[in-house]
Coordinates of C-alpha atoms in Angstrom, one line a residue:
M11 CA 81.5 -81.5 -24.6
G12 CA 84.7 -80.0 -23.1
A13 CA 85.3 -78.0 -26.3
T14 CA 81.8 -76.7 -26.3
S15 CA 82.0 -75.7 -22.6
G16 CA 85.3 -73.9 -23.3
L17 CA 83.8 -71.9 -26.1
I18 CA 80.8 -71.0 -24.0
V19 CA 83.0 -69.8 -21.1
A20 CA 85.2 -67.8 -23.5
G21 CA 82.2 -66.2 -25.2
I22 CA 80.7 -65.2 -21.8
A23 CA 84.0 -63.7 -20.7
G24 CA 84.4 -61.8 -24.0
A25 CA 80.8 -60.5 -23.9
T26 CA 81.3 -59.4 -20.3
A27 CA 84.5 -57.6 -21.0
I28 CA 82.9 -55.8 -24.0
G29 CA 79.9 -54.9 -21.9
I30 CA 82.0 -53.5 -19.1
S31 CA 84.0 -51.5 -21.6
F32 CA 80.9 -49.9 -23.2
A33 CA 79.4 -49.2 -19.8
A34 CA 82.6 -47.4 -18.6
I35 CA 82.8 -45.1 -21.7
P36 CA 80.7 -42.3 -20.1
F37 CA 82.8 -42.4 -17.0
V38 CA 86.2 -42.6 -18.7
T39 CA 85.8 -40.0 -21.5
P40 CA 85.6 -37.0 -19.1
A41 CA 89.1 -37.9 -17.9
L42 CA 90.4 -37.4 -21.5
R43 CA 89.7 -33.6 -21.3
R44 CA 92.5 -31.2 -20.7
V45 CA 90.9 -30.2 -17.4
C46 CA 88.6 -32.8 -15.8
I47 CA 85.5 -31.1 -14.4
P48 CA 83.5 -33.1 -11.9
Y49 CA 79.8 -32.7 -11.6
V50 CA 78.9 -31.4 -8.1
P51 CA 75.2 -30.5 -7.7
A52 CA 74.3 -27.3 -6.0
T53 CA 72.6 -27.4 -2.6
P54 CA 69.1 -25.9 -2.0
P55 CA 70.6 -23.0 0.1
Q56 CA 73.0 -22.2 -2.7
L57 CA 70.2 -22.1 -5.3
K58 CA 68.1 -19.9 -3.0
N59 CA 70.9 -17.4 -2.5
V60 CA 71.6 -17.2 -6.3
S61 CA 67.9 -16.7 -7.0
R62 CA 67.6 -14.0 -4.4
A63 CA 70.8 -12.2 -5.6
L64 CA 69.6 -12.3 -9.2
A65 CA 66.1 -10.9 -8.3
E66 CA 67.7 -8.0 -6.4
C67 CA 70.4 -7.2 -8.9
T68 CA 70.0 -4.3 -11.3
P69 CA 72.0 -3.7 -14.5
K70 CA 73.8 -0.7 -13.0
Q71 CA 75.3 -2.7 -10.2
G72 CA 77.5 -4.6 -12.6
P73 CA 78.7 -8.1 -12.0
L74 CA 77.6 -9.4 -8.6
I75 CA 77.9 -13.1 -8.5
D76 CA 81.2 -14.9 -9.0
L77 CA 80.4 -18.2 -10.6
G78 CA 84.1 -19.2 -10.8
S79 CA 86.3 -19.8 -13.9
G80 CA 84.6 -23.1 -14.7
D81 CA 88.0 -24.9 -15.0
G82 CA 87.4 -27.1 -12.0
R83 CA 90.1 -25.6 -9.9
M84 CA 89.7 -25.3 -6.1
K85 CA 88.6 -21.9 -4.9
F86 CA 90.8 -20.2 -2.3
G87 CA 88.3 -20.7 0.5
E88 CA 88.5 -24.5 0.0
Q89 CA 92.2 -24.4 -0.4
L90 CA 92.6 -22.4 2.8
A91 CA 90.4 -24.9 4.7
S92 CA 92.3 -27.9 3.4
H93 CA 95.9 -26.5 3.9
L94 CA 95.7 -24.7 7.2
T95 CA 97.1 -26.1 10.4
P96 CA 94.1 -27.3 12.5
E97 CA 95.5 -26.1 15.8
W98 CA 95.8 -22.6 14.4
R99 CA 92.5 -22.4 12.6
K100 CA 91.2 -19.3 14.4
Q101 CA 94.5 -17.5 13.7
Y102 CA 94.2 -17.5 9.9
I103 CA 92.4 -14.8 7.9
D104 CA 88.7 -15.3 8.1
Y105 CA 88.3 -15.3 4.3
E106 CA 84.8 -16.7 4.2
A107 CA 83.5 -14.0 6.7
L108 CA 85.1 -11.2 4.7
K109 CA 83.7 -12.6 1.4
N110 CA 80.2 -12.9 2.9
L111 CA 80.4 -9.4 4.2
L112 CA 81.2 -8.1 0.7
Y113 CA 78.4 -10.1 -1.0
D114 CA 75.8 -9.1 1.7
N115 CA 76.7 -5.4 1.4
M116 CA 76.6 -5.5 -2.4
L117 CA 73.1 -7.0 -2.3
E118 CA 72.0 -3.8 -0.6
V119 CA 73.5 -1.3 -3.1
P120 CA 70.9 1.1 -4.3
S121 CA 70.4 1.7 -8.0
E122 CA 70.8 5.5 -7.8
E123 CA 74.3 6.6 -8.6
D124 CA 74.7 9.1 -5.7
R125 CA 73.3 6.7 -3.1
R126 CA 75.3 3.9 -4.6
E127 CA 78.6 5.8 -4.0
E128 CA 77.6 6.7 -0.5
H129 CA 76.6 3.1 0.3
I130 CA 79.9 1.7 -1.1
A131 CA 81.9 4.3 1.0
Q132 CA 80.1 3.1 4.1
M133 CA 80.6 -0.5 3.2
D134 CA 84.3 0.1 2.5
E135 CA 84.8 1.6 6.0
K136 CA 83.2 -1.4 7.6
F137 CA 85.0 -3.9 5.4
F138 CA 88.5 -2.4 5.9
N139 CA 87.9 -2.2 9.6
E140 CA 87.4 -6.0 9.6
C141 CA 90.5 -6.4 7.4
E142 CA 92.5 -4.3 9.9
N143 CA 91.4 -6.6 12.7
E144 CA 92.4 -9.6 10.8
L145 CA 95.7 -8.1 9.9
T146 CA 96.4 -7.3 13.6
K147 CA 95.5 -10.8 14.7
I148 CA 97.8 -12.3 12.1
N149 CA 100.7 -10.0 12.9
L150 CA 100.5 -10.8 16.6
F151 CA 100.3 -14.6 16.1
F152 CA 103.1 -14.6 13.5
S153 CA 105.4 -12.6 15.7
Q154 CA 104.7 -15.0 18.6
K155 CA 105.6 -18.0 16.4
I156 CA 108.8 -16.4 15.2
A157 CA 109.9 -15.6 18.7
E158 CA 109.2 -19.3 19.7
A159 CA 111.1 -20.6 16.7
Q160 CA 114.1 -18.4 17.5
G161 CA 114.2 -19.6 21.1
K162 CA 113.9 -23.2 20.0
Y163 CA 116.6 -22.8 17.4
H164 CA 119.1 -21.3 20.0
E165 CA 118.2 -24.2 22.3
L166 CA 118.9 -26.8 19.7
Q167 CA 122.1 -25.1 18.7
S168 CA 123.3 -25.2 22.3
E169 CA 122.5 -28.9 22.6
L170 CA 124.3 -29.5 19.3
Q171 CA 127.4 -27.6 20.5
M172 CA 127.4 -29.7 23.7
F173 CA 127.1 -32.9 21.7
K174 CA 130.1 -31.8 19.5
E175 CA 132.2 -31.2 22.6
V176 CA 131.4 -34.6 24.0
V177 CA 132.3 -36.2 20.7
E178 CA 135.6 -34.4 20.7
Q179 CA 136.3 -35.3 24.4
R180 CA 135.7 -39.0 23.7
A181 CA 138.3 -38.8 21.0
E182 CA 141.0 -37.8 23.6
P183 CA 143.0 -40.3 25.7
T184 CA 141.1 -41.7 28.6
T185 CA 143.5 -40.5 31.2
I186 CA 143.3 -36.9 30.0
L187 CA 139.6 -37.1 29.9
R188 CA 139.3 -38.4 33.4
R189 CA 141.8 -35.8 34.8
R190 CA 139.9 -33.0 33.1
F191 CA 136.4 -33.8 33.9
G192 CA 136.6 -36.4 36.7
A193 CA 133.3 -37.6 38.3
R194 CA 131.2 -34.9 36.5
D195 CA 131.8 -36.6 33.1
K196 CA 129.1 -39.2 33.7
L197 CA 126.5 -36.6 34.7
H198 CA 127.5 -34.4 31.8
K199 CA 127.0 -37.3 29.3
E200 CA 123.5 -38.0 30.7
T201 CA 122.4 -34.4 29.9
I202 CA 123.5 -34.5 26.3
K203 CA 121.2 -35.8 23.6
T204 CA 122.4 -38.5 21.4
S205 CA 123.0 -38.1 17.7
Q206 CA 119.7 -39.7 16.8
Q207 CA 117.7 -37.7 19.3
L208 CA 119.2 -34.5 17.9
K209 CA 118.4 -35.5 14.4
L210 CA 114.8 -36.2 15.4
A211 CA 114.6 -32.9 17.3
F212 CA 115.9 -30.9 14.3
S213 CA 113.4 -32.7 12.0
E214 CA 110.5 -31.9 14.2
F215 CA 111.6 -28.3 14.4
Y216 CA 112.1 -28.1 10.7
L217 CA 108.5 -29.2 10.2
S218 CA 107.2 -26.5 12.6
L219 CA 109.1 -23.9 10.6
V220 CA 107.5 -25.1 7.3
L221 CA 104.1 -24.8 9.0
V222 CA 104.8 -21.2 10.0
Q223 CA 106.0 -20.5 6.5
N224 CA 102.8 -22.0 5.1
Y225 CA 100.8 -19.8 7.5
Q226 CA 102.6 -16.7 6.2
Q227 CA 102.0 -17.6 2.6
L228 CA 98.3 -18.6 3.0
N229 CA 97.5 -15.3 4.8
G230 CA 99.3 -13.2 2.2
T231 CA 97.4 -15.0 -0.5
G232 CA 94.1 -14.6 1.4
F233 CA 94.5 -10.8 1.7
R234 CA 95.4 -10.5 -2.0
K235 CA 92.4 -12.6 -3.1
I236 CA 89.8 -10.9 -0.9
L237 CA 91.0 -7.4 -1.8
K238 CA 91.0 -8.2 -5.4
K239 CA 87.4 -9.5 -5.1
H240 CA 86.5 -6.2 -3.3
D241 CA 87.8 -4.1 -6.2
K242 CA 86.0 -6.4 -8.7
L243 CA 82.6 -6.0 -7.0
T244 CA 82.8 -2.3 -6.1
G245 CA 84.5 -1.1 -9.3
N246 CA 87.2 0.9 -7.5
E247 CA 90.8 0.2 -6.5
R248 CA 90.6 0.9 -2.8
G249 CA 91.4 -2.7 -2.1
L250 CA 94.6 -2.5 -4.1
D251 CA 95.6 0.7 -2.3
W252 CA 94.9 -0.9 1.1
R253 CA 97.0 -3.9 0.3
I254 CA 99.9 -1.8 -0.8
N255 CA 99.8 0.5 2.2
K256 CA 98.8 -2.0 4.9
V257 CA 99.4 -5.6 4.0
E258 CA 102.6 -5.3 2.1
K259 CA 104.1 -3.1 4.9
S260 CA 103.0 -5.3 7.7
S261 CA 105.4 -7.4 9.8
F262 CA 104.1 -10.8 8.8
F263 CA 104.4 -9.9 5.1
L264 CA 107.9 -8.4 5.3
N265 CA 109.5 -10.8 7.8
R266 CA 111.9 -13.2 6.2
E267 CA 113.2 -14.6 9.5
I268 CA 111.4 -17.9 8.9
E269 CA 113.4 -18.5 5.6
T270 CA 116.7 -17.7 7.5
L271 CA 115.8 -20.2 10.2
I272 CA 114.9 -22.9 7.6
N273 CA 118.3 -22.4 5.8
N274 CA 120.2 -22.5 9.1
V275 CA 118.5 -25.7 10.2
E276 CA 119.3 -27.3 6.8
T277 CA 123.0 -26.2 7.2
S278 CA 123.3 -27.5 10.7
V279 CA 121.8 -30.9 9.9
I280 CA 123.8 -31.4 6.7
N281 CA 127.2 -30.2 8.0
E282 CA 127.1 -31.1 11.7
L283 CA 124.9 -34.2 11.9
E284 CA 125.2 -35.8 8.5
G285 CA 128.9 -35.1 7.9
G286 CA 128.3 -32.8 4.9
N287 CA 126.1 -35.3 3.1
R288 CA 123.4 -33.0 1.7
Q289 CA 121.3 -35.8 0.2
A290 CA 121.1 -37.6 3.6
G291 CA 120.4 -34.4 5.4
M292 CA 117.6 -33.3 3.2
K293 CA 116.1 -36.8 3.2
R294 CA 116.0 -36.6 7.0
L295 CA 114.4 -33.1 6.9
K296 CA 112.0 -34.1 4.1
V297 CA 108.5 -32.8 4.8
P298 CA 105.5 -34.5 3.2
P299 CA 103.8 -32.1 0.7
L300 CA 101.0 -30.0 2.2
S301 CA 99.0 -30.5 -0.9
E302 CA 99.1 -33.3 -3.4
K303 CA 97.7 -32.8 -6.8
Q304 CA 96.5 -35.9 -8.5
K305 CA 96.3 -35.8 -12.3
P306 CA 93.2 -37.3 -13.9
I307 CA 95.4 -39.1 -16.4
T308 CA 97.0 -41.1 -13.6
T309 CA 93.6 -42.6 -12.5
F310 CA 92.6 -43.2 -16.1
S311 CA 95.9 -44.9 -17.0
L312 CA 95.7 -47.1 -13.9
G313 CA 92.2 -48.2 -14.7
L314 CA 92.9 -48.8 -18.4
F315 CA 96.0 -51.0 -17.9
M316 CA 94.4 -52.9 -15.0
G317 CA 91.4 -53.7 -17.2
A318 CA 93.6 -54.7 -20.1
G319 CA 95.7 -56.8 -17.8
L320 CA 92.7 -58.7 -16.3
I321 CA 91.4 -59.4 -19.8
L322 CA 94.8 -60.7 -20.9
I323 CA 95.2 -62.9 -17.8
T324 CA 91.7 -64.3 -18.5
A325 CA 92.4 -65.0 -22.1
I326 CA 95.7 -66.8 -21.2
F327 CA 93.9 -68.9 -18.7
L328 CA 91.2 -69.9 -21.1
S329 CA 93.7 -70.7 -23.8
W330 CA 95.7 -72.9 -21.4
W331 CA 92.6 -74.6 -20.2
G332 CA 91.4 -75.2 -23.8
A333 CA 94.7 -76.8 -24.7
V334 CA 93.6 -79.9 -22.7
V335 CA 90.8 -80.5 -25.1
R336 CA 92.6 -79.2 -28.2
P337 CA 96.2 -80.5 -27.9
N338 CA 97.1 -79.8 -31.5
E339 CA 96.5 -76.0 -31.3
P340 CA 99.2 -73.6 -30.1
Q341 CA 99.0 -72.7 -26.4
W342 CA 100.3 -69.1 -26.6
V343 CA 97.8 -67.6 -29.1
A344 CA 96.5 -65.1 -26.5
V345 CA 100.0 -64.0 -25.6
R346 CA 100.8 -63.2 -29.3
L347 CA 97.5 -61.4 -29.7
F348 CA 97.9 -59.1 -26.7
R349 CA 101.6 -58.5 -26.7

């Protein structure tokens, strides 16, 4: 009876494992592609907009709707929304508004060539005015953040210098220290941050610098993307000219002060607070990645090995349990089969 029950349990477990494996095939095989493309159904408003655009589009207008590359990569609008600093949301380039402005104006382009050029010229004037407003907003905010960062850096450097002086004073003989500073020494020490407090302050400041640098890079990419989209839709290169003459000559694009501040903070922490230990200094200043890319093969491998491990553990347990009713059979058959 015991042997029969063991065989029944083993058969049920094996059949269940096989059934789960077959049921998982449709969900696992997409992960084996070079680029995993998830299925995301379109919403009713999206379908309505596409139908309206196709109905109003004429062959002379050229390509109108950007359906994406089809490789499953995140569009810049989504990337911007996920990587921006929430407190500064309104200070970033309004990429979606500029993109919608382009698409709405292109829907109204007449089919006649003369009227088409006139319409595009009027559209460009309005579009580049909006770009100018966005550029001015970004330049002002970036300049403000750079000024704040410079002030904070000088403040931290002053505190670091005071801390170094106190450390040097403590190394002197006590009598000399008392004669030189007297009763003010206690008050002086209370105003100086400790080593750990300074390290924490530099770490927080370093993170703020990285956020400003990310702000600079995202806005630069945003202008490049939207102006490239403009040239693609209109069939001219006014967007490229505007980027070269305006964006690439703007203060936020040319300013490299943020990189200098980041390098100076790294040098101060490594040399002054960590005794020249670069590994310890960079570990303290380590900033979590602003975006983590998870590869599909990682999820697939985890599921595959977890499933195989569960089946192996079940087989070992059943083999061990069956050894009670079959003492003459080897107990590690399952281990030899799955190793």
